[in-house]
Short mmCIF file of C-alpha atoms and ligand atoms in Angstrom, two decimals:
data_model
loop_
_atom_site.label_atom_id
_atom_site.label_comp_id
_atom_site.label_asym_id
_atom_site.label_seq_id
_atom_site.Cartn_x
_atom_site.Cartn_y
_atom_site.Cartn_z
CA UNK W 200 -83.56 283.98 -57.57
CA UNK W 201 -85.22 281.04 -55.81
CA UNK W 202 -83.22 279.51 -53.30
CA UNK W 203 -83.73 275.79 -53.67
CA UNK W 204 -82.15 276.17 -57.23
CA UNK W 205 -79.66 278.98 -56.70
CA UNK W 206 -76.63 277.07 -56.23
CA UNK W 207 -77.16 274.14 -58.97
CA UNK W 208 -75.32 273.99 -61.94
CA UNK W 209 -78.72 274.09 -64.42
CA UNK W 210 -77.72 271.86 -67.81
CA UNK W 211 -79.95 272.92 -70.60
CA UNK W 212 -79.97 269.81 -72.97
CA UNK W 213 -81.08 271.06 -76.32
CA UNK W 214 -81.08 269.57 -80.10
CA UNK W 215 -80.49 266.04 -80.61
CA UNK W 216 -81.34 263.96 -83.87
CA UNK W 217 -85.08 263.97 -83.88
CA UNK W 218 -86.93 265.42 -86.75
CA UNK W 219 -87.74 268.66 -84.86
CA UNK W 220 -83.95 269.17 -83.89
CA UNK W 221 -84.35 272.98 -84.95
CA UNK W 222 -87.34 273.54 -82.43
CA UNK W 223 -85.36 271.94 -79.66
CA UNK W 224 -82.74 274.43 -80.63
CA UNK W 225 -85.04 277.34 -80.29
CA UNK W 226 -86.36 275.98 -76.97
CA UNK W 227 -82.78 275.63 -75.33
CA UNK W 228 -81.54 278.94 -76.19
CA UNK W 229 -84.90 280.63 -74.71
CA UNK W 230 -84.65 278.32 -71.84
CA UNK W 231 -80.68 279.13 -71.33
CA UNK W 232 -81.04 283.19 -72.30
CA UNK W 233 -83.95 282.89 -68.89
CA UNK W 234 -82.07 281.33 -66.71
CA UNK W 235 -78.45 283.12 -67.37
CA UNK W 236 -80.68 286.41 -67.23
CA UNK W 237 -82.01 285.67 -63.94
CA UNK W 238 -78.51 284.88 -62.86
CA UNK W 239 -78.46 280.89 -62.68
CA UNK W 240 -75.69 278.76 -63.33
CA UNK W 241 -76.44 277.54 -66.09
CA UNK W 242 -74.42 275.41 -69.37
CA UNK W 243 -76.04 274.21 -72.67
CA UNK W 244 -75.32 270.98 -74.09
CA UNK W 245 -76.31 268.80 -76.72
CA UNK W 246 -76.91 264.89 -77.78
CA UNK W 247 -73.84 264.33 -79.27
CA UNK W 248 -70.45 262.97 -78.33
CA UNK W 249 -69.57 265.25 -75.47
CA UNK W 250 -73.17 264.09 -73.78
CA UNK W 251 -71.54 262.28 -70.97
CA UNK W 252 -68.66 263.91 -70.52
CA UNK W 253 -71.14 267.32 -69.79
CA UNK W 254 -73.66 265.50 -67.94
CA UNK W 255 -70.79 264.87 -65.15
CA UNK W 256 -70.50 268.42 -64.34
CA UNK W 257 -74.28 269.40 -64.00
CA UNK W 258 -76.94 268.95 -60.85
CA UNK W 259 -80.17 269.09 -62.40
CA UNK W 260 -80.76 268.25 -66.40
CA UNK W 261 -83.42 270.77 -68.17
CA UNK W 262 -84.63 268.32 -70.87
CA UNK W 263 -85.27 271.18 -74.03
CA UNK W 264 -85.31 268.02 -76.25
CA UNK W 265 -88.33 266.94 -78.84
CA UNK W 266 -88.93 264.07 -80.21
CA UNK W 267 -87.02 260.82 -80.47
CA UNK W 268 -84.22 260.18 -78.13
CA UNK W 269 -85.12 263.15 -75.81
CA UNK W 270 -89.13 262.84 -75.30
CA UNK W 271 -89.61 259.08 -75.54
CA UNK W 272 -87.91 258.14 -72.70
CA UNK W 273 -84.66 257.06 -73.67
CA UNK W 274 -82.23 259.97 -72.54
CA UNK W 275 -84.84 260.14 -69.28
CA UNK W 276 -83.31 256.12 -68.85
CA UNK W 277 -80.10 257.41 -68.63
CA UNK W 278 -80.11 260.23 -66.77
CA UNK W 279 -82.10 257.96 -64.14
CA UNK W 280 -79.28 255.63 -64.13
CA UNK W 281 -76.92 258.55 -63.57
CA UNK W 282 -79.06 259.64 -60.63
CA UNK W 283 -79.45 263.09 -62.05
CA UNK W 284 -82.92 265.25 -61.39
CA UNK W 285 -84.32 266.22 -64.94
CA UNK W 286 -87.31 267.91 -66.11
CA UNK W 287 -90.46 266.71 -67.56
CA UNK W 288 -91.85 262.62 -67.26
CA UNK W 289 -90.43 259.79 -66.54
CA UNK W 290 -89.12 257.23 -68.72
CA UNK W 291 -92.52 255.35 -68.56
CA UNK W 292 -94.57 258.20 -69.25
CA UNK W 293 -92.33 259.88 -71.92
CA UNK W 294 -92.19 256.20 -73.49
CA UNK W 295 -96.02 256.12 -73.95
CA UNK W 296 -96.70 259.28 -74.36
CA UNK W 297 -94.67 259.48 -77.72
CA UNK W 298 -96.29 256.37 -79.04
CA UNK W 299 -99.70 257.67 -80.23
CA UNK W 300 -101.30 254.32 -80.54
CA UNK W 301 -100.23 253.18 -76.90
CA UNK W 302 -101.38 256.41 -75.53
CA UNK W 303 -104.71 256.29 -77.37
CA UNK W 304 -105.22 252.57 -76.05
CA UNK W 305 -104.73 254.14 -72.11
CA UNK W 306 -107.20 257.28 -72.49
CA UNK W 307 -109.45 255.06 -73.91
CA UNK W 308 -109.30 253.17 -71.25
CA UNK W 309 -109.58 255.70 -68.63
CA UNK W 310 -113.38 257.27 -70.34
CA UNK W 311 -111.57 259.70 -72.80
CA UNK W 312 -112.70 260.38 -76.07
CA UNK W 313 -110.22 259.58 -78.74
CA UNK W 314 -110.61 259.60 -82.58
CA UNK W 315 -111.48 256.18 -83.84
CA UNK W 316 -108.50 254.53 -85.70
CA UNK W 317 -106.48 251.77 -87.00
CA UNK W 318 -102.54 251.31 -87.67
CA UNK W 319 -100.73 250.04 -90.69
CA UNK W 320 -96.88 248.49 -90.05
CA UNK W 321 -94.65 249.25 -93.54
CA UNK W 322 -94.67 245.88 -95.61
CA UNK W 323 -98.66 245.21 -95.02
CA UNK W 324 -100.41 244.85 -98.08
CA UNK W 325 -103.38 246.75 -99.77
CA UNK W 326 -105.24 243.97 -98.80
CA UNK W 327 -104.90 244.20 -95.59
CA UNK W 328 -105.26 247.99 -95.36
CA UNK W 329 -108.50 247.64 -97.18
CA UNK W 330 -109.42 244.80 -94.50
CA UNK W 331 -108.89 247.58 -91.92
CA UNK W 332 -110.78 250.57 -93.81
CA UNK W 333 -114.06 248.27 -93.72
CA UNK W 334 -115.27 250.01 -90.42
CA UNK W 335 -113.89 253.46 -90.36
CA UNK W 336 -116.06 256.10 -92.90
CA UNK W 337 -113.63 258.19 -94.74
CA UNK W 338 -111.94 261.18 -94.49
CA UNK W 339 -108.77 259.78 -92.70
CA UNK W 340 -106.13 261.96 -90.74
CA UNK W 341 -102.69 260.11 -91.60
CA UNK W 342 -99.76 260.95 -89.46
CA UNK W 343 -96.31 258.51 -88.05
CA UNK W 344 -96.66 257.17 -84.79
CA UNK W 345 -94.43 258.71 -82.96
CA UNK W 346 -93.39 261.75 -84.31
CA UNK W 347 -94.18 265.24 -83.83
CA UNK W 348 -94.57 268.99 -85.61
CA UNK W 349 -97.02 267.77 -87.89
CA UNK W 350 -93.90 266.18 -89.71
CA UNK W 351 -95.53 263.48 -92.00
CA UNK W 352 -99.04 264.21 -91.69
CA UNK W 353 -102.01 264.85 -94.18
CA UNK W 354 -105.64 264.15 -94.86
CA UNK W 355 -107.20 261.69 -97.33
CA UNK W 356 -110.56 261.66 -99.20
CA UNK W 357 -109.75 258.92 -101.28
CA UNK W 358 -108.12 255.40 -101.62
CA UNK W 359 -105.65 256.79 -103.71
CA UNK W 360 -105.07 259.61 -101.19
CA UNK W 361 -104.79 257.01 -98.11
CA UNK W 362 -102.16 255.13 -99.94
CA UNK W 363 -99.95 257.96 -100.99
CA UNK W 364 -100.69 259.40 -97.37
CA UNK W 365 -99.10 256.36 -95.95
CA UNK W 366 -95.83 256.66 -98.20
CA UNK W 367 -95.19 260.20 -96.98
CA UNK W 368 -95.80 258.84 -93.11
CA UNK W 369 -93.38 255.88 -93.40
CA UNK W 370 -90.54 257.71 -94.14
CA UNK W 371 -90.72 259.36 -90.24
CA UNK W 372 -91.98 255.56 -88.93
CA UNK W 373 -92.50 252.09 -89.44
CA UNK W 374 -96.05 252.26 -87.62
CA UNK W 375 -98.81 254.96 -89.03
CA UNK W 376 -102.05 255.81 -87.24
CA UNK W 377 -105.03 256.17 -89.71
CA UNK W 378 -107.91 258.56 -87.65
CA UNK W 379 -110.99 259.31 -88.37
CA UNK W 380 -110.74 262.92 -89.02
CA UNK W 381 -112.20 264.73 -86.60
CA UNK W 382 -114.14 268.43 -87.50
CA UNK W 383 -114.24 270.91 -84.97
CA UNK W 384 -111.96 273.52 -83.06
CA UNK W 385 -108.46 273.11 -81.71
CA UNK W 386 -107.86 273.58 -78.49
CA UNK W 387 -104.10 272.90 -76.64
CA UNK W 388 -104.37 272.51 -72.92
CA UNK W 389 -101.62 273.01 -70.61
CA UNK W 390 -101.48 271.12 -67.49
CA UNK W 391 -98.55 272.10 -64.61
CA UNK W 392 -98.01 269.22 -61.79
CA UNK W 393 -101.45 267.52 -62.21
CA UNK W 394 -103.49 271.15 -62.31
CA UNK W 395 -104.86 272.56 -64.98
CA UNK W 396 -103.30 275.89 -66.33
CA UNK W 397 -105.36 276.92 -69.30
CA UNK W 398 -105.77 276.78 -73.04
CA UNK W 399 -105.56 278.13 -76.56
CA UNK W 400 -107.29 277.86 -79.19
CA UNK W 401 -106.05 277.40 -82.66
CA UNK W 402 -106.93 278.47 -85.99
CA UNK W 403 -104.41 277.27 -88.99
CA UNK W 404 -104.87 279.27 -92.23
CA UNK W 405 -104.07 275.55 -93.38
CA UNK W 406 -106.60 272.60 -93.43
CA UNK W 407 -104.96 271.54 -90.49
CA UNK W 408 -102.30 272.77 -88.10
CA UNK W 409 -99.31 271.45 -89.93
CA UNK W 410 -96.25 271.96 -89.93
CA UNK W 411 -95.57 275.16 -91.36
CA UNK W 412 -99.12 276.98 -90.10
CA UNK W 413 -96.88 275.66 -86.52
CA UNK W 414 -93.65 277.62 -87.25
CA UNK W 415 -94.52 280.22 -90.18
CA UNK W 416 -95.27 283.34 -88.83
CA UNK W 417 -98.45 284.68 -89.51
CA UNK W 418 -100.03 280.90 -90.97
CA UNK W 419 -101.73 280.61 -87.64
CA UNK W 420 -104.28 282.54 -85.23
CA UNK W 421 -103.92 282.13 -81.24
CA UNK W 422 -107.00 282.49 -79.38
CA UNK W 423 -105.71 282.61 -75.52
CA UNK W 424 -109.36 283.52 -74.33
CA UNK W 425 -111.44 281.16 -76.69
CA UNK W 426 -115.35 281.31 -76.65
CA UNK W 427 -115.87 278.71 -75.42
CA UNK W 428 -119.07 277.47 -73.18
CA UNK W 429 -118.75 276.55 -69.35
CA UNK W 430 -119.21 272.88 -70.47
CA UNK W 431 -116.89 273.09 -73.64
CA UNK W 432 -114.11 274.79 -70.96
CA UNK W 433 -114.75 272.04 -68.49
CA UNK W 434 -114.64 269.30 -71.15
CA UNK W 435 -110.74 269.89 -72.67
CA UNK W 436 -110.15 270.78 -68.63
CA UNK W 437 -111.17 267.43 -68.06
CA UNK W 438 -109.64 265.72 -70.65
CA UNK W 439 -106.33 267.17 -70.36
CA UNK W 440 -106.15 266.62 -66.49
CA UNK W 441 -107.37 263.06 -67.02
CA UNK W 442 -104.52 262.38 -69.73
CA UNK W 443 -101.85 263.74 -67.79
CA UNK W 444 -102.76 261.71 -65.04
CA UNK W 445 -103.68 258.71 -66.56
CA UNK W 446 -99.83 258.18 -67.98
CA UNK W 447 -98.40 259.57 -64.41
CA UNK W 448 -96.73 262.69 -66.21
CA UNK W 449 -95.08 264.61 -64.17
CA UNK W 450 -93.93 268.66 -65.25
CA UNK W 451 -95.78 270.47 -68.03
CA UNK W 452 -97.59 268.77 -70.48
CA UNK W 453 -99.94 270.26 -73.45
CA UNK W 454 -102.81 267.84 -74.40
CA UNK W 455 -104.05 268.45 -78.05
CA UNK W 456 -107.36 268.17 -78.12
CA UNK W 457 -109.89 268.37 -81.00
CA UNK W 458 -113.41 269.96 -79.74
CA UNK W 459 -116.25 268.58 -81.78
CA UNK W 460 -119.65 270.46 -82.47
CA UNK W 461 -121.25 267.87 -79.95
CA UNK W 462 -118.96 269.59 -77.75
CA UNK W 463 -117.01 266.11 -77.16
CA UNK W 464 -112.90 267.05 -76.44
CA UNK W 465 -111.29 264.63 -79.01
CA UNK W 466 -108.21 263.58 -77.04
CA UNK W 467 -105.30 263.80 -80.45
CA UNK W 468 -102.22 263.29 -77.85
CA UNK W 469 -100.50 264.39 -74.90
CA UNK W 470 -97.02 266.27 -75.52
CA UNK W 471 -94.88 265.41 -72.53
CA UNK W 472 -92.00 268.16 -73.49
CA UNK W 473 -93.71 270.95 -75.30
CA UNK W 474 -91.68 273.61 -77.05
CA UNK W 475 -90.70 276.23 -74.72
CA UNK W 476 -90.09 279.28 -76.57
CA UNK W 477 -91.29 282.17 -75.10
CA UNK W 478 -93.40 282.55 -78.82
CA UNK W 479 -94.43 278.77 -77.50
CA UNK W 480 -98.12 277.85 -76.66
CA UNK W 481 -97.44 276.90 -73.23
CA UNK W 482 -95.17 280.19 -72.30
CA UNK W 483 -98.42 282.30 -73.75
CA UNK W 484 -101.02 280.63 -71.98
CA UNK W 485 -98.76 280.41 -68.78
CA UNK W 486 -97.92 284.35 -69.05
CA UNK W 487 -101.97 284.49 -69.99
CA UNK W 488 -102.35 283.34 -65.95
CA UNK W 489 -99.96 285.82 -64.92
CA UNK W 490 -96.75 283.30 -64.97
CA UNK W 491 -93.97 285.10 -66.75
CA UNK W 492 -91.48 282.87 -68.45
CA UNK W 493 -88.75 283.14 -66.42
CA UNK W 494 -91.12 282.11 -63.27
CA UNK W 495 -92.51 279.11 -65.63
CA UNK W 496 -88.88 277.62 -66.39
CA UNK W 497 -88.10 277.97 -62.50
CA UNK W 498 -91.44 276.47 -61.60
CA UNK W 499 -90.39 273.48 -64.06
CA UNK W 500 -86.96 272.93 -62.29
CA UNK W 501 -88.27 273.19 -58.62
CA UNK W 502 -91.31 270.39 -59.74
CA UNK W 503 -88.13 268.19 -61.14
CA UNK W 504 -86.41 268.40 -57.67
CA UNK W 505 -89.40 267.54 -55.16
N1 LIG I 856 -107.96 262.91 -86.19
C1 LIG I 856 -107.72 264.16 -86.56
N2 LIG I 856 -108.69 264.90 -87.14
C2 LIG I 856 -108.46 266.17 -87.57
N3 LIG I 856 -107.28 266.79 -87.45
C3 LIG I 856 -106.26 266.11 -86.88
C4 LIG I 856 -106.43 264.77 -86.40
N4 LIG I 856 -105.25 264.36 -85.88
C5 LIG I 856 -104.39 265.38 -86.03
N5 LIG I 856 -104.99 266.45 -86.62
C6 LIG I 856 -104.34 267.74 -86.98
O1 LIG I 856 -102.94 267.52 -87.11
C7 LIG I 856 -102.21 268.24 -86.12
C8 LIG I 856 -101.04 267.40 -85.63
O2 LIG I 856 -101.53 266.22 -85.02
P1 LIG I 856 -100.96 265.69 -83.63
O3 LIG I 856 -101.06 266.75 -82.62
O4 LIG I 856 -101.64 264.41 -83.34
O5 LIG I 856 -99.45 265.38 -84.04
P2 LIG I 856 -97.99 265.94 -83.77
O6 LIG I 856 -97.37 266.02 -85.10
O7 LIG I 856 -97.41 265.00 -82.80
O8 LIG I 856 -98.09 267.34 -83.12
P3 LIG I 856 -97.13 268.12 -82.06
O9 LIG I 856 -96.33 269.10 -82.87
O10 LIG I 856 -98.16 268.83 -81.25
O11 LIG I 856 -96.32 267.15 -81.31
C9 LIG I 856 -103.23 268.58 -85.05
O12 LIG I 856 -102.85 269.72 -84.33
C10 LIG I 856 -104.50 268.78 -85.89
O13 LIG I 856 -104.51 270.04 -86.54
MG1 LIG I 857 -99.91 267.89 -81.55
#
């Protein structure tokens, strides 16, 4: 048991009313059955009407939330208000980390490569989204703003496909980011506290890693030791290090990076809360390292408290 964290009441907040409420689930309990095995003090909650009353009798908040409310900065708000220590980014960071176009705009910014792209707001016309189409080459990689789990996303060939791409998107957002879709390897990187931790590689038996190649058993192959070149490694090191950084997240982060033949690494987006089960990328690269899970979740908490 590590003694900075021994005697705090630990409150795993898990659930919520995003999309991916069911992996948030998953990543509390694993997160709570850790911690209560190692002897902690530890209570679950979730993001419903008890919220504050709970929140009043804990030290340090474990944020096991996905998605809206929990990873884009809002519950972070509060609980800064509150004065209590949580886990993962800031509000700031969380904020524009969730919004894929913001994000996109910043690693741009800083030298990273990012798919090329334009947005489409529901209520814009097909005139205007064939105004926008002029100077990016199809195929397109269609997917809500700010959402996660592959919830809402698809690839079009066609026109035809574009448009009934954008119909399944707008029923997660209001905003939808068009890509140009990008061909080449997968590669999540995890990044602890500004350093870089390690990677895996991913290969969907899916045309892309959606949602169900994510959470069906078996849909998906995990490469934790990738081939990968000195300069391909260094590349998604880079770019995942450079991401985290250039939003100021603090915690774990996994950057999702596509790695192109040219061997650029195709910044997709930076997940400020990744899932946390220990069947969770970021549990098998850590344990990969040598990090067991248990030492990973207490890692997280002491990083929250300095
Ligand atoms: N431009 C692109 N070109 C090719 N494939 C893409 C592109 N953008 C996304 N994908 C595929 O879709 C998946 C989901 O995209 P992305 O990671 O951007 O969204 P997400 O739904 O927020 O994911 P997460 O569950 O990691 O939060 C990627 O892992 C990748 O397989
Ligand atoms: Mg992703």
């Amino acid at each position: 048991m590590r003694e900075k964290i021994k005697n705090l009441k630990i409150g795993v907040l898990a659930g919520g009313s995003s999309a991916e409420r069911e992996i948030s689930l998953k990543t509390g309990k694993a997160v709570e059955d850790s911690l209560a095995g190692m002897g902690y003090n530890v209570i679950k909650f979730d993001l419903d009407e008890n919220f504050f009353d709970e929140l009043k009798k804990i030290d340090i908040c474990f944020n096991a939330l996905h998605g809206t409310f929990g990873e884009d900065g809002k519950v972070q708000g509060v609980l800064e208000l509150l004065k209590i220590p949580y886990t993962g980014s800031d509000v700031e960071a969380s904020a524009i980390a969730m919004d894929k176009i913001k994000s996109k705009i910043i690693f741009k910014y800083y030298g990273l490569d990012v798919p090329d792209f334009f947005s489409v707001k529901k209520g814009e016309t097909k005139e205007q989204i064939k105004n926008k189409m002029q100077n990016l080459p199809f195929p397109y990689f269609i997917k809500p703003n700010a959402q996660g789990s592959s919830v809402g996303a698809s690839i079009a060939y066609s026109v035809s496909e574009l448009y009934s791409a954008l119909e399944d998107a707008f029923q997660y957002d209001d905003e939808v980011i068009v890509e140009e879709y990008i061909a080449g390897r997968e590669i999540q990187f995890a990044v602890f506290s500004g350093k870089p931790v390690g990677c895996v590689e991913i290969k969907p038996n899916d045309s892309f890693y959606s949602y169900s190649a994510k959470y069906t058993k078996g849909k998906t192959q995990y490469i934790l030791e990738p081939d990968l070149t000195e300069e391909e490694y260094q590349a998604c090191e880079y770019a995942s290090v450079s991401a985290h950084a250039s939003l100021g997240c603090r915690g774990v982060t996994r950057t999702d990076i596509i790695l192109s033949d040219s061997g650029k690494a195709n910044v997709l987006e930076i997940n400020t809360l990744p899932g946390l089960t220990e069947f969770s990328l970021v549990p098998m690269i850590a344990q990969k390292k040598g990090i067991k899970f248990g030492a990973l979740i207490e890692d997280i908490i002491e990083d929250a408290l300095t």
